Each structure stands twice: as structure tokens, then as C-alpha cells.
Tab-separated table of C-alpha atoms in Angstrom:
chain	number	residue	atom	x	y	z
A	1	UNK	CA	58.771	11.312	-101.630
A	2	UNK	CA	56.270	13.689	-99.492
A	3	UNK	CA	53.166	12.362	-97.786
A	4	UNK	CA	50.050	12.487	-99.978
A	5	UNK	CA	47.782	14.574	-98.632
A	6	UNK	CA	44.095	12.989	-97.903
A	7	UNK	CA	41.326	14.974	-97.162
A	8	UNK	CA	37.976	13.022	-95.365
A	9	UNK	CA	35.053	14.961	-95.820
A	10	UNK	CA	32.660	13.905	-93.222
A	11	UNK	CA	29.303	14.206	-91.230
A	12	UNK	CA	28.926	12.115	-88.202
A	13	UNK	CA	24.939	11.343	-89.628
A	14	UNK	CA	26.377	8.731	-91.962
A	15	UNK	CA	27.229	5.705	-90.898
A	16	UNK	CA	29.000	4.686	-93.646
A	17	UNK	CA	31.443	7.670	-93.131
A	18	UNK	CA	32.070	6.337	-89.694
A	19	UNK	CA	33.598	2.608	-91.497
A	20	UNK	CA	35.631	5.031	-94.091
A	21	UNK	CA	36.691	7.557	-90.878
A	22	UNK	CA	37.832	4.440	-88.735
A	23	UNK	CA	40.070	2.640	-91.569
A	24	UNK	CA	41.488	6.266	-92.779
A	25	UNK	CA	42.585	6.568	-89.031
A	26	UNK	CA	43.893	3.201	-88.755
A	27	UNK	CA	45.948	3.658	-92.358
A	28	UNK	CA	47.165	7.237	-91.399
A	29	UNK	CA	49.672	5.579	-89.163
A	30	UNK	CA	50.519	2.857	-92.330
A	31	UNK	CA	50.567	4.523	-95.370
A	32	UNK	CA	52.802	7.549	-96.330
A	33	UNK	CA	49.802	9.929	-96.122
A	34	UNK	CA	49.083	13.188	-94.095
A	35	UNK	CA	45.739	12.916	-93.022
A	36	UNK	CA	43.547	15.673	-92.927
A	37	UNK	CA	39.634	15.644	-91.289
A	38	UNK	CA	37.365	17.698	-92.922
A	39	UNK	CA	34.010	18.083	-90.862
A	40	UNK	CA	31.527	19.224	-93.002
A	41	UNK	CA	27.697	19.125	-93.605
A	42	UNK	CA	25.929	16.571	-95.574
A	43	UNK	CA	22.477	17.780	-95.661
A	44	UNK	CA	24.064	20.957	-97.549
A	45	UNK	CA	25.382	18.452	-99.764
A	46	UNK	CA	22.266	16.628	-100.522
A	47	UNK	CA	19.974	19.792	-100.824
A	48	UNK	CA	22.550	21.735	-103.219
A	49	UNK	CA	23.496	18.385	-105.212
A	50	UNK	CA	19.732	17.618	-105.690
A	51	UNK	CA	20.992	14.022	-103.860
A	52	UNK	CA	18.479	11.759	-102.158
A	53	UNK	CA	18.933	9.635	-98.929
A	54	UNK	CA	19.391	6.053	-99.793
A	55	UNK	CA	16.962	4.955	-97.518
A	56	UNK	CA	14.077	6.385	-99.049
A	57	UNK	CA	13.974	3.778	-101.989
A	58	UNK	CA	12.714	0.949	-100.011
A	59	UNK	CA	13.629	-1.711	-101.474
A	60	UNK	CA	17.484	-0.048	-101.020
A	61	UNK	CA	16.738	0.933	-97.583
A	62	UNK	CA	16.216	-3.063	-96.721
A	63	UNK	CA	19.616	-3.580	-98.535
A	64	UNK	CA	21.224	-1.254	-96.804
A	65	UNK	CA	20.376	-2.815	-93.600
A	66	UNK	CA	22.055	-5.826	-94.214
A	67	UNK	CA	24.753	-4.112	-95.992
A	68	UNK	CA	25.882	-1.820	-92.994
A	69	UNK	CA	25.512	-4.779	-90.309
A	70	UNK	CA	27.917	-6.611	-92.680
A	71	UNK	CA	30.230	-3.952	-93.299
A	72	UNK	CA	30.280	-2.820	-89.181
A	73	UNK	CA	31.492	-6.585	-88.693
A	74	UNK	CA	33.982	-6.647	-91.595
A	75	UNK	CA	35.201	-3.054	-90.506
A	76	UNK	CA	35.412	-4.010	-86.789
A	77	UNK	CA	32.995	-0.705	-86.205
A	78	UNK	CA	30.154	-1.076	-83.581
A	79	UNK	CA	27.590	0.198	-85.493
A	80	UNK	CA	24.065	-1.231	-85.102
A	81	UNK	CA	21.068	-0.585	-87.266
A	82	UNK	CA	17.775	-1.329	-87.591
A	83	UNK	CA	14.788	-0.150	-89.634
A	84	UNK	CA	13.825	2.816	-87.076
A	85	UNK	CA	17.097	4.096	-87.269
A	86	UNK	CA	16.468	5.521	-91.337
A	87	UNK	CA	13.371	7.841	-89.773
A	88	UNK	CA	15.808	8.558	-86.860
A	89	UNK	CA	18.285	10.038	-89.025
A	90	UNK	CA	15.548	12.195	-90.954
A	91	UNK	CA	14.649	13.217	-88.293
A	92	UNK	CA	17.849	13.971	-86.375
A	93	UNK	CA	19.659	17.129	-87.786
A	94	UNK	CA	23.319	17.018	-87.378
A	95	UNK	CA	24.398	20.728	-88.130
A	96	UNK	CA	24.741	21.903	-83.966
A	97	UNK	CA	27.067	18.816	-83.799
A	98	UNK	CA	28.655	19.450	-86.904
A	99	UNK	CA	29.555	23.418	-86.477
A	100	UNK	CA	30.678	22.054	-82.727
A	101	UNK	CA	33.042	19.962	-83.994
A	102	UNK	CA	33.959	22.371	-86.402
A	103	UNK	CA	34.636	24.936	-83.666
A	104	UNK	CA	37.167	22.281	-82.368
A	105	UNK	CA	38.831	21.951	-85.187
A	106	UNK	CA	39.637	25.852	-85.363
A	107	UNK	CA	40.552	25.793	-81.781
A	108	UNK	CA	41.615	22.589	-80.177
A	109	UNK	CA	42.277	20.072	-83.037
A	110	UNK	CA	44.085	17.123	-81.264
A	111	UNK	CA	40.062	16.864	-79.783
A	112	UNK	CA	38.877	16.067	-83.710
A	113	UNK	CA	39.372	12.426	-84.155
A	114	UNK	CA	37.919	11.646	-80.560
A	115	UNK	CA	35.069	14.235	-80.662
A	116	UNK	CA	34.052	13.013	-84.320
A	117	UNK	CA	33.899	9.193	-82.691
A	118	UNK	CA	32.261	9.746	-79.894
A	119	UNK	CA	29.204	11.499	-82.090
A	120	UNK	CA	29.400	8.076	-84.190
A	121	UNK	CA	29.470	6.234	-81.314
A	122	UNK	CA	26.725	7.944	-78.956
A	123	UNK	CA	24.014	7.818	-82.464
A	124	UNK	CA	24.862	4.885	-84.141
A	125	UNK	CA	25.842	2.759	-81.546
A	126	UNK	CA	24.193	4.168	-78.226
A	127	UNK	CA	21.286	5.091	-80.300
A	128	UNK	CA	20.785	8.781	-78.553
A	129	UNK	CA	20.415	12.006	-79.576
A	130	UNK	CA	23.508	14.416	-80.985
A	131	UNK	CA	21.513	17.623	-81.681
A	132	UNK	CA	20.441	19.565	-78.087
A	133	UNK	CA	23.460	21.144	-76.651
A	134	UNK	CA	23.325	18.794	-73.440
A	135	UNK	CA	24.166	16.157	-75.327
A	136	UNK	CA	26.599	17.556	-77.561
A	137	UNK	CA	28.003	18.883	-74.408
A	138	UNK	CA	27.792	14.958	-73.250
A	139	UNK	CA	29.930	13.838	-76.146
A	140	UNK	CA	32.133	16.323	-76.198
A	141	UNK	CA	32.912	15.675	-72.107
A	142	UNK	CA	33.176	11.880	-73.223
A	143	UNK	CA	35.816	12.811	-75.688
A	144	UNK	CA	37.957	14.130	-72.993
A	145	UNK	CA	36.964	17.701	-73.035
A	146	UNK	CA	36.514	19.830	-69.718
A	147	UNK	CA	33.302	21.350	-69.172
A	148	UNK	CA	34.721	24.751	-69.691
A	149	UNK	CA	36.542	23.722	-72.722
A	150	UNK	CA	32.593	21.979	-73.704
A	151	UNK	CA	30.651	24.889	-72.827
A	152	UNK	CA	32.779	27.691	-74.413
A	153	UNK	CA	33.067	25.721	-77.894
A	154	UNK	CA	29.429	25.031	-77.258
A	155	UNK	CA	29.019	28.995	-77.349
A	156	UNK	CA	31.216	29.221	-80.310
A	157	UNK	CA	28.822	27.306	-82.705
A	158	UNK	CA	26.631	30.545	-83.037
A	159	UNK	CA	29.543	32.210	-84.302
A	160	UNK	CA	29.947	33.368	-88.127
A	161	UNK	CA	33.472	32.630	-88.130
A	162	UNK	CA	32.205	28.846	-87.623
A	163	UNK	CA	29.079	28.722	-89.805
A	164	UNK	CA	31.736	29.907	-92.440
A	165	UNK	CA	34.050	27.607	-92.171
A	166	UNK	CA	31.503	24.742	-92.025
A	167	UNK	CA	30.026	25.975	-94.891
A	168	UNK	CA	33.472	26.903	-97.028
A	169	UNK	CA	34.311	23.186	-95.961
A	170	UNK	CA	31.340	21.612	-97.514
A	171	UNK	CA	31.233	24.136	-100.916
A	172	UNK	CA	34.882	23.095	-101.222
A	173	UNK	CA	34.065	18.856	-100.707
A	174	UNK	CA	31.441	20.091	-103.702
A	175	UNK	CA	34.318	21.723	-105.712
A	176	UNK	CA	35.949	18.560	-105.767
A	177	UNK	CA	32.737	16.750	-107.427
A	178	UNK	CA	31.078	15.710	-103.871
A	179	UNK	CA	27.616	14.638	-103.896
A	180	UNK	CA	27.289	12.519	-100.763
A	181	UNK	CA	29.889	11.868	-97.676
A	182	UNK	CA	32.000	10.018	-97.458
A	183	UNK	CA	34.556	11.974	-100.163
A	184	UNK	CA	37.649	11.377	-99.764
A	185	UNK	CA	40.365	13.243	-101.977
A	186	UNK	CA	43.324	12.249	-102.516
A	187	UNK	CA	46.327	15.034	-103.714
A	188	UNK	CA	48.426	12.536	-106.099
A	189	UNK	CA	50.990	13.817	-108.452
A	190	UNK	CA	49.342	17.188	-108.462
A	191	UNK	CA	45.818	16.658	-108.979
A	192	UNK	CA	42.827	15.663	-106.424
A	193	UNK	CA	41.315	12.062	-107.081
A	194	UNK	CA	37.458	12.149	-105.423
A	195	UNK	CA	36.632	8.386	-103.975
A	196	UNK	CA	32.979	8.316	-102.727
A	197	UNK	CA	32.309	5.718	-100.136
A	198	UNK	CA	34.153	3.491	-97.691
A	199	UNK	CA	34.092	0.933	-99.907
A	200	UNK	CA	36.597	2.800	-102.738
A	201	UNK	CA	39.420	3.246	-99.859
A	202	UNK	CA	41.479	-0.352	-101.378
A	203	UNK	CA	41.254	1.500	-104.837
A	204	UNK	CA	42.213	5.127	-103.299
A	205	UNK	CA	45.704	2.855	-102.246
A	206	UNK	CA	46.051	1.774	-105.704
A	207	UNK	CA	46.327	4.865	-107.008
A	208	UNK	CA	48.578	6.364	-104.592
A	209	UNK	CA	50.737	3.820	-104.459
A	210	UNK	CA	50.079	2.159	-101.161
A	211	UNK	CA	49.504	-1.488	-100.259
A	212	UNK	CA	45.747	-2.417	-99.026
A	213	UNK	CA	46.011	-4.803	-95.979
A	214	UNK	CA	42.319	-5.384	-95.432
A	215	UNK	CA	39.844	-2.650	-93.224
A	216	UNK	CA	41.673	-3.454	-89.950
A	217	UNK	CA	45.683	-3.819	-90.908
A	218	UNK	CA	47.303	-5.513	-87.777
């Protein structure tokens, strides 16, 4: 049999994305899949879906900071959270990060999965900003990027040839029924299956025919 293709559509705002991204990366060296990261943007998802952050029902917002400190254990992800960090991320845009790593992607893709962590880990760990270029350029040279490698894909970001393909990425997560990140699809005996969460991934091995061995398989 072929690998399934997964696609994760992502935005390194969510931390929930980041437990889904870690486990995907962990399984794509487990299960028969071909692994495909799909940086796109989430606030395009929320604005054209009509979707609402979570965190603006309070009495779901105080949930979901128990929730996510559980799930970061569970997961074996550093993420830390407190109440702040909900009018941090309203207040934080990620699309300059997001069309940077983007710009990677079309250029230097063995960078993605180290780039894309490194965002998690500098806002939802390290608690700084991702959206002024010295930071961005920060990440990126913590990701193992040269300067000249950071600044040129830095330049890139203006481009139209990456606001496209930002943009085709997230209208295609959309296509697929997306209404929040993270989607993951699945392409299973010729037909995409749409999971929404990080919490659907033991289910997305069901279908495909792959055996669940907990978020962080030994």
C-alpha cells in the first residue's frame, strides 16, 4: 500500500495546533503516512468562516486554561498559559510570521518543521513577540537559518507570489470544510477526511488504519 497523504493546516497563533503539529511529527516517522505542512492563516479563517476565538466566551476562556496546561503535560509540549496570554494573542497578529514561513516553504523546506517550532516556542513558551521582522528574523536564526538566508526570506514576505500562496493555502484548508486550525486531512481511499483539533488525531488513525500509541509513542 502507498503512504496516506496528511495535510496539517496550521498557524503558529494556536496553541492547540502546536500539541496536534508535535504528535503529527512524532507519528510521521510511525505510521505509513507522508506528511505534508501546510502553513496557513487562521485569522482568514475565522473572519471568512464567521468563527469566533474561544477565549472570548469567558466562562470557556477559564476552561481553556486548564485544558491547554493539561494537554501541554499530556502532550509533552512546553506550552504555558495564563489569562494575559488570550489578550496577547488578540493582540498579536501572526500573518508577517506566517507569509515568512511560507516563503520557506517555497524555498528552503527542510527549514519548515524547525522554523514553525521555534515560532511556537518563542510565543507560547518564551512569551515574546513573533510579528516585527527582528524577531521573526530572531526565530528564524534560532531555527538554524543564516542571517542572509533570514534576511532575504524576510524580504520575500512582501512578495505576491507569497501572499498567494498563503492565501491559496488557507482558501484550500476552507475547501476541505476548515473553520478553525488545527485541520488536518487525511487522503484515505480516495477521498479527504477533515479532523479539527489535536484531540481527533487517535480517531484520524482509526480511520486510516494505523495503531494510536498515546501523544508521545516511544
Amino acid at each position: 500500500m502507498g503512504r496516506t497523504v496528511v495535510e496539517l493546516f496550521y498557524d503558529v497563533i494556536s496553541p492547540y495546533t502546536w500539541l496536534g503539529f508535535e504528535v503529527l511529527c512524532r507519528y510521521q516517522h510511525i505510521w505509513n503516512i507522508d506528511l505534508r505542512l501546510r502553513p496557513g492563516f487562521l485569522g482568514g479563517i475565522m473572519q471568512q468562516t464567521g468563527n469566533k476565538p474561544p477565549a472570548m466566551l469567558p466562562k470557556r476562556a477559564e476552561y481553556m486554561l486548564k485544558d491547554i496546561t493539561r494537554m501541554a503535560k499530556y502532550y509533552q509540549v512546553p506550552i504555558t498559559i495564563s489569562a494575559d496570554d488570550f489578550q496577547r494573542i488578540l493582540r498579536t497578529s501572526s500573518l508577517a510570521a506566517m507569509r515568512f514561513i511560507t516563503a520557506i516553504d517555497m524555498t528552503q523546506p527542510q527549514y519548515l518543521e524547525p522554523l514553525s517550532r521555534e515560532f511556537w516556542i518563542r510565543f507560547w513558551s518564551q512569551h515574546e513577540d513573533i510579528s516585527q521582522p527582528e524577531n521573526i528574523l530572531t526565530v528564524a536564526q534560532q531555527a538554524g537559518l543564516s542571517s542572509e538566508l533570514s534576511q532575504k526570506t524576510l524580504e520575500m514576505i512582501s512578495s505576491p507570489k507569497v501572499k498567494d500562496r498563503l492565501r491559496e493555502t488557507t482558501d484550500q484548508a476552507m475547501k476541505y470544510g476548515a473553520f478553525g486550525m488545527p485541520a488536518v486531512v487525511a487522503h484515505y481511499n480516495g477521498e479527504p477526511h477533515l479532523f479539527f483539533g489535536s484531540d481527533r488525531l487517535e480517531l484520524l488513525g482509526s480511520v486510516i488504519g494505523e495503531k494510536w500509541l498515546g501523544p508521545a509513542p516511544s
